[in-house]
PDB file of C-alpha atoms in Angstrom:
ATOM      1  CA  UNK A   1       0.000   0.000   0.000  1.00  0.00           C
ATOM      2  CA  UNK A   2       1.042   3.294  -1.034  1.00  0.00           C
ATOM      3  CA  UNK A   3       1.995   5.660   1.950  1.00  0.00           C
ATOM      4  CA  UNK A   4       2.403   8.804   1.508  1.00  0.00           C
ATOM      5  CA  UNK A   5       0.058  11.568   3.235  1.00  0.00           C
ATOM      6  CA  UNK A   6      -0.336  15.795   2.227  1.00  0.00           C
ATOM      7  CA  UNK A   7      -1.304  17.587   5.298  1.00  0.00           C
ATOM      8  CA  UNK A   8      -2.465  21.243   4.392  1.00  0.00           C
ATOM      9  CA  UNK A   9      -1.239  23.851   7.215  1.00  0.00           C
ATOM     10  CA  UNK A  10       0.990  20.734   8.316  1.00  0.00           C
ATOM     11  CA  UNK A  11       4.094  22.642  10.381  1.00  0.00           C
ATOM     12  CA  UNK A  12       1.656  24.297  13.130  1.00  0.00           C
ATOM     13  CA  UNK A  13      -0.803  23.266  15.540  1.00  0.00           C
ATOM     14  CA  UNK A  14      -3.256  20.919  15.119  1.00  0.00           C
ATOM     15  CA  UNK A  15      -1.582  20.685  11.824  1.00  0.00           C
ATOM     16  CA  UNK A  16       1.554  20.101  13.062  1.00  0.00           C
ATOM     17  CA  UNK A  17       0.364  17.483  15.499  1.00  0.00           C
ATOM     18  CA  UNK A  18      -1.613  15.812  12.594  1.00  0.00           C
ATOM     19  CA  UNK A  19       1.971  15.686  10.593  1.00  0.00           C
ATOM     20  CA  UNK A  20       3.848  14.008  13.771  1.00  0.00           C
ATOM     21  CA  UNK A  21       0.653  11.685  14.023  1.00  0.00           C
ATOM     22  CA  UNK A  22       1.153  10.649  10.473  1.00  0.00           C
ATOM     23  CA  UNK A  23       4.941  10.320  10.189  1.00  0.00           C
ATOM     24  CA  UNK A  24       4.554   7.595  13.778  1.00  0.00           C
ATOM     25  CA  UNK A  25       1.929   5.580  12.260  1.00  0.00           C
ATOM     26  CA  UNK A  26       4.359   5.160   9.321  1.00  0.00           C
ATOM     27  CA  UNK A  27       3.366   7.222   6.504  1.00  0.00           C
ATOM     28  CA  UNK A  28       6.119   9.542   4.359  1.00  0.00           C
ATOM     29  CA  UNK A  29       4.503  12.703   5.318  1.00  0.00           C
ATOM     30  CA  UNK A  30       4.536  16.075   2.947  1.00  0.00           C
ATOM     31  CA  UNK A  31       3.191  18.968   5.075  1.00  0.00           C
ATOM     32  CA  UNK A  32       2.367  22.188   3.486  1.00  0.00           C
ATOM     33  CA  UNK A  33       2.649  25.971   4.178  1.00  0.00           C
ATOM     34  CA  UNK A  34       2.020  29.083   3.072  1.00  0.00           C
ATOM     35  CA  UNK A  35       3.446  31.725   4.950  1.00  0.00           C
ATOM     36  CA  UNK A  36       6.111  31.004   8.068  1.00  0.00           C
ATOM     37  CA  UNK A  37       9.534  29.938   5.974  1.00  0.00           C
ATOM     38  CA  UNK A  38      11.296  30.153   8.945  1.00  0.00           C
ATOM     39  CA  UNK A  39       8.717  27.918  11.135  1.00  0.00           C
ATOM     40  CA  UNK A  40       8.572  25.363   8.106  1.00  0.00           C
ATOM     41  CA  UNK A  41      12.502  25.330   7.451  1.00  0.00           C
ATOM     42  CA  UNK A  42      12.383  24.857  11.630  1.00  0.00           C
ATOM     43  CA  UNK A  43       9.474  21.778  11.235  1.00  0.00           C
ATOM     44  CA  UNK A  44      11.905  20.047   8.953  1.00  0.00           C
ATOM     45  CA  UNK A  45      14.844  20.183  10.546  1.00  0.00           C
ATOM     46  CA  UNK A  46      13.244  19.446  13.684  1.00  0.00           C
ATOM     47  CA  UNK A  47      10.793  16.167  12.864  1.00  0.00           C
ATOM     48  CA  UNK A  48      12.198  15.128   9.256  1.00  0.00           C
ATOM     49  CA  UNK A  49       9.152  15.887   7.454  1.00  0.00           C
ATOM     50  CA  UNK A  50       8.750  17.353   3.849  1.00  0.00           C
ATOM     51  CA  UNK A  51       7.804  20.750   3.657  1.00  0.00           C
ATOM     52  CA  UNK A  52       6.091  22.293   0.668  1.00  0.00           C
ATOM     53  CA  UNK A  53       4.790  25.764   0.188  1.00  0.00           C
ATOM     54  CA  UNK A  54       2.311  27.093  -1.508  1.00  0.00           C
ATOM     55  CA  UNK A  55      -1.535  28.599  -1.044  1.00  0.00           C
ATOM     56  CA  UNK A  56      -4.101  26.210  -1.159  1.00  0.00           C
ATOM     57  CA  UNK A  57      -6.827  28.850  -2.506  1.00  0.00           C
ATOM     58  CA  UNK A  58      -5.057  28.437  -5.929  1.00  0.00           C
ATOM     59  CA  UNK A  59      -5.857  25.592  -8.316  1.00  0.00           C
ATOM     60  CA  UNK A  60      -2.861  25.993 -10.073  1.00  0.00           C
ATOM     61  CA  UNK A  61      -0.162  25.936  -7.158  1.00  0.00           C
ATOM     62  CA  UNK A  62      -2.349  23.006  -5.943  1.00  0.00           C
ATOM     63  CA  UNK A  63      -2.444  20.887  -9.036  1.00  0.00           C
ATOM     64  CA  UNK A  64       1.558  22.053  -9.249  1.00  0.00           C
ATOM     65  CA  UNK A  65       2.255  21.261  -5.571  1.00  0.00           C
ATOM     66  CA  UNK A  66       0.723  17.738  -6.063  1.00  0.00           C
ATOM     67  CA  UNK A  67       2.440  16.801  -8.900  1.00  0.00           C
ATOM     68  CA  UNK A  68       5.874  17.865  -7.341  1.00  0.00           C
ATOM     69  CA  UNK A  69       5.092  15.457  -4.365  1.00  0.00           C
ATOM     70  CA  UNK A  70       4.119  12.904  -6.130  1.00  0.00           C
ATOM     71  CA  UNK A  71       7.247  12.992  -8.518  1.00  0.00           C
ATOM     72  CA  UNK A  72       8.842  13.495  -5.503  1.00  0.00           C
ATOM     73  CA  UNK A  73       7.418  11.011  -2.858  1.00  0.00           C
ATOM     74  CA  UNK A  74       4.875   9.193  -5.097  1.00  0.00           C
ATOM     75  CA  UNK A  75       1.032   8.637  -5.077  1.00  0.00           C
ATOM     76  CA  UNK A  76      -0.933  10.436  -2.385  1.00  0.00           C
ATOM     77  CA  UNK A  77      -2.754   7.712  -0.267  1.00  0.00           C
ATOM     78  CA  UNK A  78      -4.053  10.347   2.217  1.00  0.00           C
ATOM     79  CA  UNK A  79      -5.137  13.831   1.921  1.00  0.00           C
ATOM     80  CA  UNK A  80      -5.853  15.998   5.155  1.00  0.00           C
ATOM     81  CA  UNK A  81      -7.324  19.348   4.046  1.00  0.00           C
ATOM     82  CA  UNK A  82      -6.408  21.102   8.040  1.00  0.00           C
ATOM     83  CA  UNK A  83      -5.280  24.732   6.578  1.00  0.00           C
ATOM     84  CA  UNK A  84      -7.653  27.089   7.452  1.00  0.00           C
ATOM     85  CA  UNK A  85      -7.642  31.147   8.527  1.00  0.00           C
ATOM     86  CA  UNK A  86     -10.102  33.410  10.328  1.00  0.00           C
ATOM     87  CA  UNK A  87     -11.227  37.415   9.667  1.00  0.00           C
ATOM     88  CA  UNK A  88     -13.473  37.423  12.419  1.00  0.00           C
ATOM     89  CA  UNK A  89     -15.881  40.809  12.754  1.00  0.00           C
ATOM     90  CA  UNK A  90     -19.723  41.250  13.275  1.00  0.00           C
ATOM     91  CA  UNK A  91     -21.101  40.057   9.980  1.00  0.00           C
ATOM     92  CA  UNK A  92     -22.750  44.311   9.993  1.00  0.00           C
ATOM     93  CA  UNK A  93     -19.298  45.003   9.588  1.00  0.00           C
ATOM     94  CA  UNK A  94     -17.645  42.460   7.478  1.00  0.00           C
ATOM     95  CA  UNK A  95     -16.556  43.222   4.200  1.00  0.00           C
ATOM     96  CA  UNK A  96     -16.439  41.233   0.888  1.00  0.00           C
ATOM     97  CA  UNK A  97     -12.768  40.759   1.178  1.00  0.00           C
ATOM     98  CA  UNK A  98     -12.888  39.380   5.051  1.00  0.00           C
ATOM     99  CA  UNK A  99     -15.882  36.823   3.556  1.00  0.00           C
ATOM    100  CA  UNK A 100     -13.876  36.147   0.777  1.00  0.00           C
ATOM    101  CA  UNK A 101     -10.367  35.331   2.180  1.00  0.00           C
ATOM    102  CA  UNK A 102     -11.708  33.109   4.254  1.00  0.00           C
ATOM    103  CA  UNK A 103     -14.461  31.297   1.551  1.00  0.00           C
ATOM    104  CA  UNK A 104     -10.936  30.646  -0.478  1.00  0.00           C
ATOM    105  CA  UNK A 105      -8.830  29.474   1.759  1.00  0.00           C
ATOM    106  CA  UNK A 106     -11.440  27.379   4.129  1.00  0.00           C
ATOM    107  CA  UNK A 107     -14.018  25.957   1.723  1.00  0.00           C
ATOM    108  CA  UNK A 108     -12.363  26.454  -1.963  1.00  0.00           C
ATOM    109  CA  UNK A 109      -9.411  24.945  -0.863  1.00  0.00           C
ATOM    110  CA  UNK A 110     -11.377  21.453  -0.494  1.00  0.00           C
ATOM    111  CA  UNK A 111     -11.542  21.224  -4.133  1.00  0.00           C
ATOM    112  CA  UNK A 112      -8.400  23.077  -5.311  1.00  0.00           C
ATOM    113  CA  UNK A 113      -6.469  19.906  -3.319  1.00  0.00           C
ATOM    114  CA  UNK A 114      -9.038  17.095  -3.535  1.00  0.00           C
ATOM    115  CA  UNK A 115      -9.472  17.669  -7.347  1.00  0.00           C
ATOM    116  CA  UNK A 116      -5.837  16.843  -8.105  1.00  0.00           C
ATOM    117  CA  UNK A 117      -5.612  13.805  -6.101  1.00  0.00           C
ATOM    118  CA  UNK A 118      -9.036  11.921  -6.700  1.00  0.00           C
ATOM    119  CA  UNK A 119      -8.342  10.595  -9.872  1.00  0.00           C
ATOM    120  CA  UNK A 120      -5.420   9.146  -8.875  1.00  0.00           C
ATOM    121  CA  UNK A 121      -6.529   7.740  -5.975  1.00  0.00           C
ATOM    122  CA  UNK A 122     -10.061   5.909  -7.778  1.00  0.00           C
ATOM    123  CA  UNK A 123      -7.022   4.345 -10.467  1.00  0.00           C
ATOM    124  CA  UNK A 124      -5.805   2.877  -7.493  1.00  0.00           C
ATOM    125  CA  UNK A 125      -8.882   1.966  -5.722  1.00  0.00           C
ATOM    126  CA  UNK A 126      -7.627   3.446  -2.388  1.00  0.00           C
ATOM    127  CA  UNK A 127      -7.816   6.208  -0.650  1.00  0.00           C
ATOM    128  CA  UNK A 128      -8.315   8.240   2.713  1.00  0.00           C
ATOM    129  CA  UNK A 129      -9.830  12.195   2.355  1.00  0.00           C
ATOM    130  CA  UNK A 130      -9.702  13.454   6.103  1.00  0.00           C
ATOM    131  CA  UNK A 131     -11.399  17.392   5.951  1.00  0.00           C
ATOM    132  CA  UNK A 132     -10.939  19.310   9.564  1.00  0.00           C
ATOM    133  CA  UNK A 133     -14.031  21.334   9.779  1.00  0.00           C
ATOM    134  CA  UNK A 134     -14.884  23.449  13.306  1.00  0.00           C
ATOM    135  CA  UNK A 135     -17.324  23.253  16.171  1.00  0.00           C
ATOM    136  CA  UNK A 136     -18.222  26.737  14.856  1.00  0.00           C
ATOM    137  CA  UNK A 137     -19.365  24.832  11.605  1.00  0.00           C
ATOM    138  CA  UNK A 138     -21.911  22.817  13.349  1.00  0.00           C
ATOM    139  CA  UNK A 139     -23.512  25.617  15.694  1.00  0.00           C
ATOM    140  CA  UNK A 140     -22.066  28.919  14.288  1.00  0.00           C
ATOM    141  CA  UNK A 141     -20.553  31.584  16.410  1.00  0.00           C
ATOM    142  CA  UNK A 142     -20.511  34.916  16.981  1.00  0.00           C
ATOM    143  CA  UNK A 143     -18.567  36.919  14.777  1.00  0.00           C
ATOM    144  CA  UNK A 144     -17.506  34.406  12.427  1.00  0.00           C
ATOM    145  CA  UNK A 145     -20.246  34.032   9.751  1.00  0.00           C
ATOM    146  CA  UNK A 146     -17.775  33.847   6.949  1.00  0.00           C
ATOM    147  CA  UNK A 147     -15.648  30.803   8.779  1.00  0.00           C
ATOM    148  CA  UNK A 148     -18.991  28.694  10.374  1.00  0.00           C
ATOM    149  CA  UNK A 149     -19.888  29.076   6.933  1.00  0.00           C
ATOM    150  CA  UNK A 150     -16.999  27.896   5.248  1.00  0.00           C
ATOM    151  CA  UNK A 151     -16.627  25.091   7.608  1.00  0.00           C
ATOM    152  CA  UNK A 152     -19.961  23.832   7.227  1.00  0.00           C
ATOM    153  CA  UNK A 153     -19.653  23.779   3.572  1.00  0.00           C
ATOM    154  CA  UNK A 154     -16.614  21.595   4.337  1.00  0.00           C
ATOM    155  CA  UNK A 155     -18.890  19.146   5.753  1.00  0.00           C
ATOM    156  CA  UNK A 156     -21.251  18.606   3.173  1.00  0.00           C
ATOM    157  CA  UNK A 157     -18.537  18.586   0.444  1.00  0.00           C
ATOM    158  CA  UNK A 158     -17.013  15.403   2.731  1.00  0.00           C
ATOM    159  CA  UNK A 159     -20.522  13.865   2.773  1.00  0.00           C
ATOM    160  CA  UNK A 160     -21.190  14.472  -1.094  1.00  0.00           C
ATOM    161  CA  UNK A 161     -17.258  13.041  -2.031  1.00  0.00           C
ATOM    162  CA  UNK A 162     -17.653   9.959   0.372  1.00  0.00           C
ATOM    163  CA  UNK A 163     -21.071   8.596  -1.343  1.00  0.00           C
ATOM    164  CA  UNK A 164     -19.460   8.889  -4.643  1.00  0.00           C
ATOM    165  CA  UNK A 165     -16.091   7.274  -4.269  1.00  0.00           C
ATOM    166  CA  UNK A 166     -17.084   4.925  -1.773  1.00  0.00           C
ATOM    167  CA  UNK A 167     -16.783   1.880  -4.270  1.00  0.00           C
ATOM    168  CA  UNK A 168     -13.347   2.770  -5.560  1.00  0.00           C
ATOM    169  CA  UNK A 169     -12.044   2.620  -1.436  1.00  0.00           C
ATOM    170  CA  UNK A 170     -12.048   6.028  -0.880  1.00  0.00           C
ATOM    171  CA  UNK A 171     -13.280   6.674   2.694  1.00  0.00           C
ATOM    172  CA  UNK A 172     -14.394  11.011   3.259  1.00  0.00           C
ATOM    173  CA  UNK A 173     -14.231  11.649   6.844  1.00  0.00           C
ATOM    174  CA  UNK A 174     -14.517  15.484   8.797  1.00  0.00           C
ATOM    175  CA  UNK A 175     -13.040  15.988  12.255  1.00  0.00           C
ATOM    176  CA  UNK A 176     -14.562  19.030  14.010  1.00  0.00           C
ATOM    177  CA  UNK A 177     -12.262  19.929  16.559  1.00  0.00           C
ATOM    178  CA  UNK A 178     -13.583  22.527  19.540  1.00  0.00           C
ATOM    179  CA  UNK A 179     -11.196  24.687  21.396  1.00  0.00           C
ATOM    180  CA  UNK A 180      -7.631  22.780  20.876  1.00  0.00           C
ATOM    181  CA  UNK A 181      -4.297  24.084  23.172  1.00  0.00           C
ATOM    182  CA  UNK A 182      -2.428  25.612  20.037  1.00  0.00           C
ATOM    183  CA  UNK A 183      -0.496  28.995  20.372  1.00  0.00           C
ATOM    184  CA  UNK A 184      -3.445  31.087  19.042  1.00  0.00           C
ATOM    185  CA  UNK A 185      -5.747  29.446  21.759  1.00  0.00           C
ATOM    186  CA  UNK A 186      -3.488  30.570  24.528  1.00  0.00           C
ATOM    187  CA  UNK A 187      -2.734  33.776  23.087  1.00  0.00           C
ATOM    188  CA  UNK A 188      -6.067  35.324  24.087  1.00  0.00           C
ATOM    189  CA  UNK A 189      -6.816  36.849  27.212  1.00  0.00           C
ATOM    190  CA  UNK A 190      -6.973  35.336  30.396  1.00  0.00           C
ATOM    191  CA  UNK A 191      -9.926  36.234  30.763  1.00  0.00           C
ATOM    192  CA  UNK A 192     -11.501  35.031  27.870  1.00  0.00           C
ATOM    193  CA  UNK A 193      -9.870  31.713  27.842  1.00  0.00           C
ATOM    194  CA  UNK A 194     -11.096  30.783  31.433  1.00  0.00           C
ATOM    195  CA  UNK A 195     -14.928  32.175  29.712  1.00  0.00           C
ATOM    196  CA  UNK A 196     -14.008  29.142  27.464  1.00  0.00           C
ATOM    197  CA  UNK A 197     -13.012  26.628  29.371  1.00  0.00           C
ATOM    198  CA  UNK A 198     -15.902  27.267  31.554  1.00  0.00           C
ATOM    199  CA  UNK A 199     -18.531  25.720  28.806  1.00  0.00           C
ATOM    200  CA  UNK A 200     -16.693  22.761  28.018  1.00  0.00           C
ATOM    201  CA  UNK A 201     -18.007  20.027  30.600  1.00  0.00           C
ATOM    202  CA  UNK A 202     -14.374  17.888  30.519  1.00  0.00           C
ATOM    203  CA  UNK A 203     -13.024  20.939  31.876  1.00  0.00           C
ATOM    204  CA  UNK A 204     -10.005  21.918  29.648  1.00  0.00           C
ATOM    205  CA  UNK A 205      -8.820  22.292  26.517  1.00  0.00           C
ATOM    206  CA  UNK A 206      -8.434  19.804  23.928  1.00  0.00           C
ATOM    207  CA  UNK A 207      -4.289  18.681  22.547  1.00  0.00           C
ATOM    208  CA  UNK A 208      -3.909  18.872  19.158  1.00  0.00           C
ATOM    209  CA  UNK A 209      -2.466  15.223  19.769  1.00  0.00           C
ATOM    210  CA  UNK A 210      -5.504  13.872  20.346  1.00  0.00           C
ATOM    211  CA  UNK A 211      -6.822  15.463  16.898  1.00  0.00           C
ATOM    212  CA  UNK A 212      -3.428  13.828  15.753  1.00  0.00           C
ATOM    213  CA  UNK A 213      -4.255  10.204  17.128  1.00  0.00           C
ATOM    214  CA  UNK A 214      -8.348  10.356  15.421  1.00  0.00           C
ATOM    215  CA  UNK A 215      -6.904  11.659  11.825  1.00  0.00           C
ATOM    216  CA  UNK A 216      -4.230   8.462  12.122  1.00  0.00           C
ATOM    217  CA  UNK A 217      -7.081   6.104  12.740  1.00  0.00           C
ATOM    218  CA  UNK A 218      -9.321   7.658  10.064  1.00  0.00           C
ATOM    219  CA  UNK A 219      -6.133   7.263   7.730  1.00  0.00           C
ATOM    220  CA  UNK A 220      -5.383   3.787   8.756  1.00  0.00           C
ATOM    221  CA  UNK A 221      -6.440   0.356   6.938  1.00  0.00           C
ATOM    222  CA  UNK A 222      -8.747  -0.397   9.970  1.00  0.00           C
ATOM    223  CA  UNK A 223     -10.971   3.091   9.169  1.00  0.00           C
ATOM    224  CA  UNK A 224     -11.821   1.599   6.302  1.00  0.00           C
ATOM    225  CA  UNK A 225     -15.969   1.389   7.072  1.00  0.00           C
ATOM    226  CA  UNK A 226     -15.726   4.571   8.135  1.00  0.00           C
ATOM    227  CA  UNK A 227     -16.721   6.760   5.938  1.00  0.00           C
ATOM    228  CA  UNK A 228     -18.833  10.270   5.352  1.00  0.00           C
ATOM    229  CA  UNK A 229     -18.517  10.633   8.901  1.00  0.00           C
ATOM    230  CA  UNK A 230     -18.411  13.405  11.239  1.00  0.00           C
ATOM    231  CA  UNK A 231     -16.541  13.240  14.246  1.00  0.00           C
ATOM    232  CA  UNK A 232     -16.470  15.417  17.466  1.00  0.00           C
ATOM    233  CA  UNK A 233     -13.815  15.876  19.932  1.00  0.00           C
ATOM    234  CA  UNK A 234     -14.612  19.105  21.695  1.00  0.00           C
ATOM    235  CA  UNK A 235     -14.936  17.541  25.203  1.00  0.00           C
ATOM    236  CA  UNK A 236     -18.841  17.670  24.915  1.00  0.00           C
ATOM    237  CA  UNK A 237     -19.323  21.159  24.647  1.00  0.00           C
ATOM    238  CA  UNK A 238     -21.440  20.907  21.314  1.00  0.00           C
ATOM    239  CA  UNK A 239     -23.262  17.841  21.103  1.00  0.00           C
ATOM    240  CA  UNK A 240     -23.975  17.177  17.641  1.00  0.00           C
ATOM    241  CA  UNK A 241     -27.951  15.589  16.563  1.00  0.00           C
ATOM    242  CA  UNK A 242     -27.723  12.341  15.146  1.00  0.00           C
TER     243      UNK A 242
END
């Protein structure tokens, strides 16, 4: 079986965790970036993981970055679609290029990478799509129309792609982490975070290792049943119908 994985936003955070995840469960790992050369050059040196930039709201560096890794590393087997940004503002005061930015880089990212790997992966009957979508896609919050938005559409694009390549062994999974222990989590206020904290019943925040662990097991031969999924880990502080 093929093994190599692309994990978009891989050298930070949960994407970061997601990449260390990976590369343990065995998988040549290719983790993308867009902006931070220094944090990526950092990641590599640091883990041994391929780095890769380039900005997954453009088809063409997409369709270019894939065919680099796979020239490079060979077929994509996995696919984790984790970069993501926020322009958060009262949606009264939000303009077109805060909904925008964040449309592109949240939702049409999901088919500027999945489009140049699919193919591929149907050829080969096998495949694992893992999307990370957002608490605030399943409720909404405050301030964020454009991403709960975005990251909704993100699950219905996973449920769509997973009933049509389910008989080539594709499996289409979403994670929707809730408030996760990464640098911009503990960079706001005191204050605030503790306001947090307070809703979620397990009493803390979530590790982006444990959103590392789920995305190995939805990328693993034993996920393969699994599919069109979506999957909480927010320590029960949105409890999903159904």
């Amino acid at each position: 079986m093929n093994t190599v994985a692309v994990v978009t936003g891989g050298t930070r955070g949960i994407g970061e965790a997601i990449s260390l995840a990976l590369r343990d469960a065995g998988f040549t790992v290719a983790a993308t970036y867009h902006g931070n050369v220094e944090k990526a050059e950092e990641f590599k040196a640091r883990t041994g993981i391929h780095v890769y930039k380039w900005d997954v709201a453009n088809p063409d560096e997409c369709a270019e970055g894939i065919a680099r890794v796979e020239a490079e590393l060979g077929p994509v087997a996995v696919l984790v679609n984790n970069a993501g940004i926020t322009r958060d503002t009262m949606f009264h005061k939000m303009g077109w290029d805060q909904w925008r930015d964040v449309m592109s880089t949240n939702l049409d990212s999901m088919f500027a990478m999945t489009r140049p790997v699919i193919e591929g992966m149907r050829e080969r009957g096998h495949g694992r799509i893992i999307n990370i979508s957002s608490i605030n896609g399943q409720k909404g919050q405050m301030g964020q129309a454009n991403y709960s938005a975005a990251k909704a559409g993100v699950i219905g694009f996973t449920k769509a792609i997973a009933q049509e390549n389910a008989r080539k062994g594709i499996t289409a999974n979403v994670i929707c982490p809730g408030y996760i222990n990464t640098d911009m989590v503990a960079a706001m206020p005191e204050k605030v975070l503790e306001s947090i904290i307070a809703t979620i019943p397990v009493g803390r925040l979530g590790h982006p290792e444990e959103i590392g662990g789920l995305t190995a097991y939805l990328a693993s031969e034993a996920a393969g049943f699994m599919t069109g999924a979506v999957l909480t880990i927010n320590g029960a502080q949105y409890i999903a119908n159904g």
